[in-house]
GROMACS .gro file of C-alpha atoms in nm:
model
  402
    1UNK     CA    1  10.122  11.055  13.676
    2UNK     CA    2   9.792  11.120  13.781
    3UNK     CA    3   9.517  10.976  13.508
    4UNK     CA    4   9.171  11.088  13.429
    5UNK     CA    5   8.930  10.832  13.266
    6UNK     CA    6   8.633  10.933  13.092
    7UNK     CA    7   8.369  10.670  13.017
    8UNK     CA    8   8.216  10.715  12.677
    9UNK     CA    9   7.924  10.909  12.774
   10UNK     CA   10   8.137  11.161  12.961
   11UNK     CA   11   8.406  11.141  12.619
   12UNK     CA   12   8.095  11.180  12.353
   13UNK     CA   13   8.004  11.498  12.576
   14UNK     CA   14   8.341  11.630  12.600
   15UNK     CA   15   8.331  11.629  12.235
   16UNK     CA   16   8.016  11.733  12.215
   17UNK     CA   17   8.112  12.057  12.377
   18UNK     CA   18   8.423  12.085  12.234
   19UNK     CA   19   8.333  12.111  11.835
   20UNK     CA   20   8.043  12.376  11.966
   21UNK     CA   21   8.298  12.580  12.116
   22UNK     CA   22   8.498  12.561  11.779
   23UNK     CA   23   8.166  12.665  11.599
   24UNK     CA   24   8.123  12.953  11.815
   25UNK     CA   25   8.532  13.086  11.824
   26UNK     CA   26   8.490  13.021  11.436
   27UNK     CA   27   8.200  13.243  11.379
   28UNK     CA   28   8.359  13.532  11.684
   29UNK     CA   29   8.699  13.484  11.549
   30UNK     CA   30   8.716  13.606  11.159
   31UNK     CA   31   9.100  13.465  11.038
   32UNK     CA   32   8.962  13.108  11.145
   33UNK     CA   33   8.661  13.151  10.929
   34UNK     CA   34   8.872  13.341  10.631
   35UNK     CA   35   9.137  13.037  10.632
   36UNK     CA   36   8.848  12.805  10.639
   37UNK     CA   37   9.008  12.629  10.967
   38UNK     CA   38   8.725  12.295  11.082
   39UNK     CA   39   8.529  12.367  11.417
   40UNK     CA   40   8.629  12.014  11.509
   41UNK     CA   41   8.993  12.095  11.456
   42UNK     CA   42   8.945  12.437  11.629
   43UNK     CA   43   8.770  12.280  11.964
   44UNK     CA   44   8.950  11.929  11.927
   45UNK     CA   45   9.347  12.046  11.866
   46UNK     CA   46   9.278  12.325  12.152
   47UNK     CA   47   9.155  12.067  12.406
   48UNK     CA   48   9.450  11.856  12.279
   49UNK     CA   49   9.698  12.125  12.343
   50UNK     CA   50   9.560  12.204  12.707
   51UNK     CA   51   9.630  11.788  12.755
   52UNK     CA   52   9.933  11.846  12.681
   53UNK     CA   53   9.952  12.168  12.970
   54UNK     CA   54   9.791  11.961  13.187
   55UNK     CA   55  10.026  11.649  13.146
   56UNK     CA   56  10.354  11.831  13.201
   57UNK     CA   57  10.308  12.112  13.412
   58UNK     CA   58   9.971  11.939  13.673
   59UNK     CA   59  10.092  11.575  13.579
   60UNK     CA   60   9.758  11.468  13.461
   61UNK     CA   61   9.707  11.267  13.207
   62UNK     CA   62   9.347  11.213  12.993
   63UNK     CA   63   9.235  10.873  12.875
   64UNK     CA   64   8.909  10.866  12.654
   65UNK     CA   65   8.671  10.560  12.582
   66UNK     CA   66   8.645  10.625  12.208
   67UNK     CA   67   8.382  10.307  12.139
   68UNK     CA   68   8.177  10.582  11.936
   69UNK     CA   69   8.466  10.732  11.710
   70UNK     CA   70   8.416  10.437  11.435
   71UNK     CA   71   8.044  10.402  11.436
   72UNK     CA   72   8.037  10.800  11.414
   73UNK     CA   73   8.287  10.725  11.116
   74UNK     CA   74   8.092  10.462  10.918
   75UNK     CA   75   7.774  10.630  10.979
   76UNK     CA   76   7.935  10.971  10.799
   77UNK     CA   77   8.066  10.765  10.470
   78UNK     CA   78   7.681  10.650  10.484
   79UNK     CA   79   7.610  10.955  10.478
   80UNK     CA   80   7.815  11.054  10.149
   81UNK     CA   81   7.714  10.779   9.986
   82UNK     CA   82   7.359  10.828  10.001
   83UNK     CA   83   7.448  11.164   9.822
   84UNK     CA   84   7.633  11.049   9.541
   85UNK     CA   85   7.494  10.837   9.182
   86UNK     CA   86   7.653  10.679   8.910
   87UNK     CA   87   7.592  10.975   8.712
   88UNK     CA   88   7.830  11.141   8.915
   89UNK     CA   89   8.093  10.871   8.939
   90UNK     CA   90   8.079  10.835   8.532
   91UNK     CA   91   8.125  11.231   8.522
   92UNK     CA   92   8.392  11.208   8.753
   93UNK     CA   93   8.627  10.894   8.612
   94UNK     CA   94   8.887  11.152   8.466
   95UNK     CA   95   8.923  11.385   8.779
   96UNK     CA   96   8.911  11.052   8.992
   97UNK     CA   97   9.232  10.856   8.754
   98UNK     CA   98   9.407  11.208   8.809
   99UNK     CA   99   9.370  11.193   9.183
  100UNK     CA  100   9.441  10.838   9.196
  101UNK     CA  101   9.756  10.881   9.006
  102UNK     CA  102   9.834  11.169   9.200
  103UNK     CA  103   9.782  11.030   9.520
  104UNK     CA  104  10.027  10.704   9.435
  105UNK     CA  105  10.287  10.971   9.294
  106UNK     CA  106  10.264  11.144   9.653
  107UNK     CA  107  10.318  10.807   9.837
  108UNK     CA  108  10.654  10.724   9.615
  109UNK     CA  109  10.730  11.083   9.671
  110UNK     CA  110  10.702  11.091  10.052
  111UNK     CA  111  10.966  10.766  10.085
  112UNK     CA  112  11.163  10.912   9.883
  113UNK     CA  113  11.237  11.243  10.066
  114UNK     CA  114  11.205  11.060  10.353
  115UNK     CA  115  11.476  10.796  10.303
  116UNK     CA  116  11.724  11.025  10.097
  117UNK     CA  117  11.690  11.303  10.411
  118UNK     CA  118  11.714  11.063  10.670
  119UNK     CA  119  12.056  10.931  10.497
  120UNK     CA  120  12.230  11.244  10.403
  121UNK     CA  121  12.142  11.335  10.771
  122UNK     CA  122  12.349  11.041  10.877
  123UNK     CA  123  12.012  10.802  11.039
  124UNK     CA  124  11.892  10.455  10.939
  125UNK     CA  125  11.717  10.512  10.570
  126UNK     CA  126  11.401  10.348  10.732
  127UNK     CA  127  11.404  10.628  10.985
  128UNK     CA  128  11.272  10.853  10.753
  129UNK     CA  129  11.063  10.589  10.569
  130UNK     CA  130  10.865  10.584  10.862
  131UNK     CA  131  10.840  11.007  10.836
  132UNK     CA  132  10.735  10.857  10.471
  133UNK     CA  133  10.426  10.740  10.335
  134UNK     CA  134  10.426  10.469  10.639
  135UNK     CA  135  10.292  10.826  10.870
  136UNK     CA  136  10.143  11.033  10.650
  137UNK     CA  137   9.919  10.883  10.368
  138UNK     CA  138   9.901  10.547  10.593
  139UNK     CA  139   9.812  10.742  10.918
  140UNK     CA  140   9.813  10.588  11.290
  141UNK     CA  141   9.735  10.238  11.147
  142UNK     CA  142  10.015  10.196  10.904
  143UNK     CA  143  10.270  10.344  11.164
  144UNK     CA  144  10.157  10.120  11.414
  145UNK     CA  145  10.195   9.815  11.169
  146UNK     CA  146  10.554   9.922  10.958
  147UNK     CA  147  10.723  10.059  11.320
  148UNK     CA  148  10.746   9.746  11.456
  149UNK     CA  149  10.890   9.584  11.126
  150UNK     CA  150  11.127   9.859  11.111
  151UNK     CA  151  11.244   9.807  11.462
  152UNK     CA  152  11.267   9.403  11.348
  153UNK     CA  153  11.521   9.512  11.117
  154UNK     CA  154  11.720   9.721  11.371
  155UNK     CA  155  11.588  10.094  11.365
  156UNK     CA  156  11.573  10.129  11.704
  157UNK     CA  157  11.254  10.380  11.835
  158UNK     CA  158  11.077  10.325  11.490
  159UNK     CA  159  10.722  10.289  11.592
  160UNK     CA  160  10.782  10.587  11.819
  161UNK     CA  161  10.890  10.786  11.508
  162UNK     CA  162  10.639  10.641  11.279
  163UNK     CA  163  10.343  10.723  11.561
  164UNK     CA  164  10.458  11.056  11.659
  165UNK     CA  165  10.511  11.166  11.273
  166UNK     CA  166  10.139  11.054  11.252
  167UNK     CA  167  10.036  11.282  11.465
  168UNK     CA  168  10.255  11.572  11.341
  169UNK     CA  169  10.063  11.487  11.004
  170UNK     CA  170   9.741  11.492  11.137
  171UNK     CA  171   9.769  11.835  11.314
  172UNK     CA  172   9.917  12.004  11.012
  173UNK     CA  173   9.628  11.798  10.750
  174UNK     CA  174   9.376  11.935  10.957
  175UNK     CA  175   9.512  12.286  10.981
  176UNK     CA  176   9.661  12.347  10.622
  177UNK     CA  177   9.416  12.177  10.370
  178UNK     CA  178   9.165  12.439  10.368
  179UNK     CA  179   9.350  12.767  10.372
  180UNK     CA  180   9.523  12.630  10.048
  181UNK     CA  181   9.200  12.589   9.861
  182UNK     CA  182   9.111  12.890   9.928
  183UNK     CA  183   9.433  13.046   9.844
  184UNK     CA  184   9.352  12.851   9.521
  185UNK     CA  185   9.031  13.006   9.465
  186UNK     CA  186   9.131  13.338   9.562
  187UNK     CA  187   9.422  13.369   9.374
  188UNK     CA  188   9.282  13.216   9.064
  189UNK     CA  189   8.946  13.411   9.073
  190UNK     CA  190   8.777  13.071   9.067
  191UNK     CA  191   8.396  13.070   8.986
  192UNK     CA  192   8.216  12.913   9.323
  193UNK     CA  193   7.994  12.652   9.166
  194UNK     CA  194   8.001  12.273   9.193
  195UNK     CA  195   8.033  12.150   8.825
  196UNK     CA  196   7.778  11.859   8.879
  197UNK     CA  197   7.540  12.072   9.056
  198UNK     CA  198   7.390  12.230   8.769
  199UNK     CA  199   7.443  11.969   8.516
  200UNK     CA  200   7.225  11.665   8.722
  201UNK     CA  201   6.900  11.703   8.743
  202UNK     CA  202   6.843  11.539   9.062
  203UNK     CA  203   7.067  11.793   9.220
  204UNK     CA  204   6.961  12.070   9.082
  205UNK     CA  205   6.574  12.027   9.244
  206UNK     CA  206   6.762  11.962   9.560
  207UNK     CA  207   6.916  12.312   9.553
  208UNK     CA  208   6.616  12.459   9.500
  209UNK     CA  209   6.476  12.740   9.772
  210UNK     CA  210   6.194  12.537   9.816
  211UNK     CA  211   6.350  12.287  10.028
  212UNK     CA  212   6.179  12.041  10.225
  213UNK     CA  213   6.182  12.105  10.606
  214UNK     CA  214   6.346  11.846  10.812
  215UNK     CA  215   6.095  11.726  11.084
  216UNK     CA  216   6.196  11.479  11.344
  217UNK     CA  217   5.980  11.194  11.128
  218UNK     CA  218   6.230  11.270  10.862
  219UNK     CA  219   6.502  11.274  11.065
  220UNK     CA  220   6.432  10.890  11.220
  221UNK     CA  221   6.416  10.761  10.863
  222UNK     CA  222   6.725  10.934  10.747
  223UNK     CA  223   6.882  10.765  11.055
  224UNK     CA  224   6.716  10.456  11.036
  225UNK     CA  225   6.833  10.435  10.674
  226UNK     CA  226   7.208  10.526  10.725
  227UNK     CA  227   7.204  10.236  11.031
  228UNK     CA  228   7.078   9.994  10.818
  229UNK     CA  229   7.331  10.085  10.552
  230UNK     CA  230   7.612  10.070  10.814
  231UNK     CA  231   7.517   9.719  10.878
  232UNK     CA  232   7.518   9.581  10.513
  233UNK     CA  233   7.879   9.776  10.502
  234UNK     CA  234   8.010   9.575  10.810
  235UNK     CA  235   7.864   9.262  10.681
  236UNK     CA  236   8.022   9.316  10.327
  237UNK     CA  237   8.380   9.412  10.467
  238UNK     CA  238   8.402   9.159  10.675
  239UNK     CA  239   8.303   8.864  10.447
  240UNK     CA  240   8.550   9.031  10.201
  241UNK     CA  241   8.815   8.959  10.458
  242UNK     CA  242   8.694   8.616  10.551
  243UNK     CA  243   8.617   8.413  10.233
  244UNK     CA  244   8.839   8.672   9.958
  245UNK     CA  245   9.137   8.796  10.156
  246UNK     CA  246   9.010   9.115  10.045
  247UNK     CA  247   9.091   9.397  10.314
  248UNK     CA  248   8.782   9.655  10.266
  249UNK     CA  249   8.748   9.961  10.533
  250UNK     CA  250   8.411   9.917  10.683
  251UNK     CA  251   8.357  10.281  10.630
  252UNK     CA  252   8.418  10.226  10.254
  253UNK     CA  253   8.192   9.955  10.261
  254UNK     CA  254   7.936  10.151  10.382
  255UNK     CA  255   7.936  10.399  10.151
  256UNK     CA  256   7.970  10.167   9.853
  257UNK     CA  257   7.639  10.029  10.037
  258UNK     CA  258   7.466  10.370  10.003
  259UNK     CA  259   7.592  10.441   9.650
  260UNK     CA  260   7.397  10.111   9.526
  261UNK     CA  261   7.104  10.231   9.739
  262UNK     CA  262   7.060  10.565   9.596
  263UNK     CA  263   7.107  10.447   9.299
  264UNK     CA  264   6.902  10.178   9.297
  265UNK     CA  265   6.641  10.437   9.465
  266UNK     CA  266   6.641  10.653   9.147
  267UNK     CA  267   6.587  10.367   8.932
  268UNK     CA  268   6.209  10.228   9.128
  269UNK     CA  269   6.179  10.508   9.374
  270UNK     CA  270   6.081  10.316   9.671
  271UNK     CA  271   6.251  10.490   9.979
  272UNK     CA  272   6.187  10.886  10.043
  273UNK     CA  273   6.580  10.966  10.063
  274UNK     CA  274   6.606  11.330  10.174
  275UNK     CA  275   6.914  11.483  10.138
  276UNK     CA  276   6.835  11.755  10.383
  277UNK     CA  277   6.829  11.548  10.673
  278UNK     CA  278   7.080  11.332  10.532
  279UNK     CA  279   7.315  11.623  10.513
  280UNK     CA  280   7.213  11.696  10.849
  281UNK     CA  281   7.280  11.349  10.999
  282UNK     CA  282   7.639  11.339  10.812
  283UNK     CA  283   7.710  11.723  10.909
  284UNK     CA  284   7.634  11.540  11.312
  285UNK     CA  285   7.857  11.231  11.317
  286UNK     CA  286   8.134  11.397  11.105
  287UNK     CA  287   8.192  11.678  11.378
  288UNK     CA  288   8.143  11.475  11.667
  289UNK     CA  289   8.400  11.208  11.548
  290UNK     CA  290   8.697  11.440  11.402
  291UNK     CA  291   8.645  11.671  11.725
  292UNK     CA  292   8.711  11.313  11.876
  293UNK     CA  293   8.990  11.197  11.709
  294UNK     CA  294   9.178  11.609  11.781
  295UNK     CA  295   9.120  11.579  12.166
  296UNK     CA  296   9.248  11.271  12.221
  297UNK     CA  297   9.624  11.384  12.010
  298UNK     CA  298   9.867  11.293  12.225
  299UNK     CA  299  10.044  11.601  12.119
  300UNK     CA  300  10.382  11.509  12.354
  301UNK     CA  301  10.454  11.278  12.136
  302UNK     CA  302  10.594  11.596  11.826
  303UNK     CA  303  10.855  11.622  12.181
  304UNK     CA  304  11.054  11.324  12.083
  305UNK     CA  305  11.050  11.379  11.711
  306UNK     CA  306  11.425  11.508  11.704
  307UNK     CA  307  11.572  11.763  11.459
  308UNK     CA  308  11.599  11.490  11.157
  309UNK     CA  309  11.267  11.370  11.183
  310UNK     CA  310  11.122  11.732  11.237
  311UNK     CA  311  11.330  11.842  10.924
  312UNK     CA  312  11.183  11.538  10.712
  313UNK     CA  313  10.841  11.643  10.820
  314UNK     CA  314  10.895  12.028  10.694
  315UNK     CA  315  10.964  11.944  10.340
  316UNK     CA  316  10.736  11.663  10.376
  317UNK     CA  317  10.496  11.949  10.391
  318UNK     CA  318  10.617  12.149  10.178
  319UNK     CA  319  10.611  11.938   9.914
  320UNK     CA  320  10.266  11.809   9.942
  321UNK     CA  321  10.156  12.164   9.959
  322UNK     CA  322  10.365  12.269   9.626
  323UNK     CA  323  10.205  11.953   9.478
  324UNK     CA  324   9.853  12.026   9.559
  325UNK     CA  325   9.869  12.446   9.446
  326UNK     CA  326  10.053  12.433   9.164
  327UNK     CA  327  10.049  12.087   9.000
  328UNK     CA  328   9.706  11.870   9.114
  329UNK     CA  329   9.472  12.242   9.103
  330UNK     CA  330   9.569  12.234   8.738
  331UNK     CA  331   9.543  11.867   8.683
  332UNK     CA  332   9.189  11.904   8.835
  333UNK     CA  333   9.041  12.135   8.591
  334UNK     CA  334   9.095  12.472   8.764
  335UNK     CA  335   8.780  12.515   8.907
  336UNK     CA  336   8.590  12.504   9.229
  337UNK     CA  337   8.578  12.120   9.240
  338UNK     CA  338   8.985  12.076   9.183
  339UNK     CA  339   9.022  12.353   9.462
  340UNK     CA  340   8.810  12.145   9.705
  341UNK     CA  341   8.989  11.833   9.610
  342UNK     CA  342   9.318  12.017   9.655
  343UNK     CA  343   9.210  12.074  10.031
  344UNK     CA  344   9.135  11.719  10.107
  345UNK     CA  345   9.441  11.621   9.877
  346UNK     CA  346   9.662  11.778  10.131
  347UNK     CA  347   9.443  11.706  10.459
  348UNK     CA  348   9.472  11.313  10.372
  349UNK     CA  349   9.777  11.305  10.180
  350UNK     CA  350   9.958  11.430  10.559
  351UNK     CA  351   9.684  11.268  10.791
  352UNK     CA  352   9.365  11.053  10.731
  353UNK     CA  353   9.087  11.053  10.556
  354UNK     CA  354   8.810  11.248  10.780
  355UNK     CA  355   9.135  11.511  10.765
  356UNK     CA  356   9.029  11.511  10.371
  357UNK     CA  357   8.637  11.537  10.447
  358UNK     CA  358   8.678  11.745  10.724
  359UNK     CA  359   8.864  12.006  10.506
  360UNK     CA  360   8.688  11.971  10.200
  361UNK     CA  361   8.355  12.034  10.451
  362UNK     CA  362   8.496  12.366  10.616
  363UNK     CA  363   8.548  12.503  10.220
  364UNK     CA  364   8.199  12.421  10.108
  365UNK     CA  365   8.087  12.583  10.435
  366UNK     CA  366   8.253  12.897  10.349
  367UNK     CA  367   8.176  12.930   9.983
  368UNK     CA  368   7.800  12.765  10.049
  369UNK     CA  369   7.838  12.563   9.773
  370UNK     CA  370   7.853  12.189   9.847
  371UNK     CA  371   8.142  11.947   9.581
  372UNK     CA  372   7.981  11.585   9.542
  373UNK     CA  373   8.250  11.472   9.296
  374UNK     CA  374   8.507  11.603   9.645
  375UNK     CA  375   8.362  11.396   9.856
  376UNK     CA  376   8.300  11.092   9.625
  377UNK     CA  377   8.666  11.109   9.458
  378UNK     CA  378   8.854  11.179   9.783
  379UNK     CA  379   8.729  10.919  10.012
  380UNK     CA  380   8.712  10.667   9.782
  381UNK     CA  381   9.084  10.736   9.646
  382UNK     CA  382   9.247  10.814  10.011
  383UNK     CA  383   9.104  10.513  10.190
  384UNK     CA  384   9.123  10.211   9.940
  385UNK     CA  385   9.255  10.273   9.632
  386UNK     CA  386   9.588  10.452   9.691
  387UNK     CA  387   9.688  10.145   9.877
  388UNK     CA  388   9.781   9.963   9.568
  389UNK     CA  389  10.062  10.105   9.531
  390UNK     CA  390  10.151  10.279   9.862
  391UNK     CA  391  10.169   9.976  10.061
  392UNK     CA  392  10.380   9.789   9.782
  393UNK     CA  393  10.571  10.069   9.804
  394UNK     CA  394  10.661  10.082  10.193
  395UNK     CA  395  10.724   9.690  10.181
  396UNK     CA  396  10.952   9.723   9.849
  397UNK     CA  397  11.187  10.033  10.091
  398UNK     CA  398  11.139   9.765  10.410
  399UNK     CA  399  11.319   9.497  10.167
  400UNK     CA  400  11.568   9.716  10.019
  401UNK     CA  401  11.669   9.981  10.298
  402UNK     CA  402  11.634   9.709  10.610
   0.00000   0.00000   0.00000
């Protein structure tokens, strides 16, 4: 096997090039902007895809320096931050219990079809926990820490499973999120307006036409501002973990960080937050680090799934999907907000996170009309808080099932 390295200049370009070549077949192509499909995921999976060509048929093989992918990361949940206030959060505490609650529901929910398919199929229960929760709601990093317990307990190829139904998950997140909100708000002739849009004030002036015009002055303090926020973040999650035991995402951190800050900024107005260029900076680092994380799939992997796993993984999404149109859209409210929700709601529920933002981004592209509760209650819930109860969850199947 021939391999191809690319440094992390040449990787940052690739991707560079890659999520403007899903902006362009986005805009030239209409069902990809109809179904509300992410550039990132359009450039990204494609590139992914032609990997995969390129490793079977030409035996090459691509290796990427991804040192940028997590600063890109933080700097985004900086970003979000710095848009949201306390206003909102307080506005939001009943749609954010709902979609914590739903979210813990969907963990107990994916063991449980995972470990009752996986037996009536005739494999190890834990075979399918690891098509569970373990690869879906907990991603690469929770497959690459419950496979090898698994395997400790004798499932033999867990980690392989629990990997490759990661990336199964984060394919289909990043493809089917979207397209069901909008089924949502087609189908239910949903009004397209942000609820706290027109009810806080400080919102509202930023929607006016008037808007101010982002110069490159603007730009550098925006920047300046989100760096500086990224480093409180890493400083806070990582005495967390030091001195508390407390395990806080640096990306969370950092947009904790920039909640206090804008709040804090509304209260003695002493830094000229503009969320024009703030928007702008987030809009940046969000497509260059999803495109990112889509090239470097390692799509071979969906190869060695096998027909069990393969089968747990179709009503895996099925269900989720069911979940999110006809139970959480309800739950929600009904309205624009729920059906943005719904779209991350499925996008981290069978990937990660930025599957969630990335979604609930490529919906308020298409309707124009951007959801700050979304990307306040979906973050927050899919990256920290659902973990009380998934991970108790995974060990409490490990324990039983092993």
């Amino acid at each position: 096997m021939n391999v191809m390295t690319f440094d992390v200049m040449t990787t940052t370009t690739l991707a560079a090039l890659l999520l403007m070549l899903g902006m362009y077949l986005q805009r030239r192509i209409p069902v990809l902007h109809q179904l509300c499909v992410p550039a990132p995921v359009i450039g990204g999976f494609g590139f992914a895809v032609f990997a995969w060509l390129a490793r079977d048929w030409a035996q090459v093989e691509f290796r990427f320096d991804l040192a940028l992918q997590s600063p890109l990361m933080i700097a985004f949940f900086a970003t979000v931050g710095l848009g949201g206030s306390l206003a909102l959060l307080k506005k939001g505490g009943k749609v954010l219990g709902v979609y914590l609650v739903a979210c813990w529901v969907l963990a107990i929910l994916q063991n449980t079809i995972g470990i009752s398919m996986a037996s009536v199929l005739g494999e190890h229960p834990l075979l399918g926990l690891m098509a569970g929760a373990v690869s879906l709601e907990g991603g690469f990093g929770a497959a690459a820490a419950f496979g090898p317990e698994a395997e400790a307990l004798g499932v033999t190829g867990a980690t392989t499973a629990a990997l490759a139904a990661a990336t199964f998950g984060m394919v289909a997140g990043g493809l089917l999120g979207a397209p069901v909100a909008r089924l949502l708000i087609k189908r239910h002739k949903v009004a397209i307006e942000a609820e706290q849009v027109h009810e806080l004030e400080a919102l509202k002036e930023a929607e006016k036409p008037g808007r101010e015009t982002v110069t490159g002055t603007l730009l550098l303090k925006s920047v300046t501002l989100v760096l500086c926020t990224m480093v409180v973040g890493l400083w806070l999650s990582d005495n967390l973990r030091a001195h508390f035991d407390v395990i806080l995402p640096s990306y969370v951190g950092a947009m904790f960080v920039a909640i206090i800050i804008r709040n804090l900024n509304e209260l003695i107005r002493l830094l000229p937050i503009s969320d024009s260029a703030n928007t702008l900076v987030g809009d940046f680092c969000l497509g260059i680090f999803l495109t990112m994380a889509m090239m470097s799939l390692k799509l071979w992997q969906l190869a060695d799934l096998g027909a069990t796993l393969m089968m747990i993984l179709a009503v895996q999404t099925l269900a989720i999907i069911l979940l999110a149109y006809f139970v959480m859209f309800r739950l929600m409210g009904r309205n624009y907000d729920a059906a943005v929700l719904c779209a991350g709601f499925v996008g981290h529920g069978l990937g990660a996170t930025p599957n969630a933002v990335a979604n609930m981004g490529a919906v308020c592209d298409r309707y124009r009309v951007f959801s700050h509760k979304a990307f306040i209650v979906a973050p927050l819930c899919g990256a920290v808080l659902i973990d009380i109860v998934a991970i108790p969850a995974i060990t409490w199947c490990l324990n039983v099932f092993g």
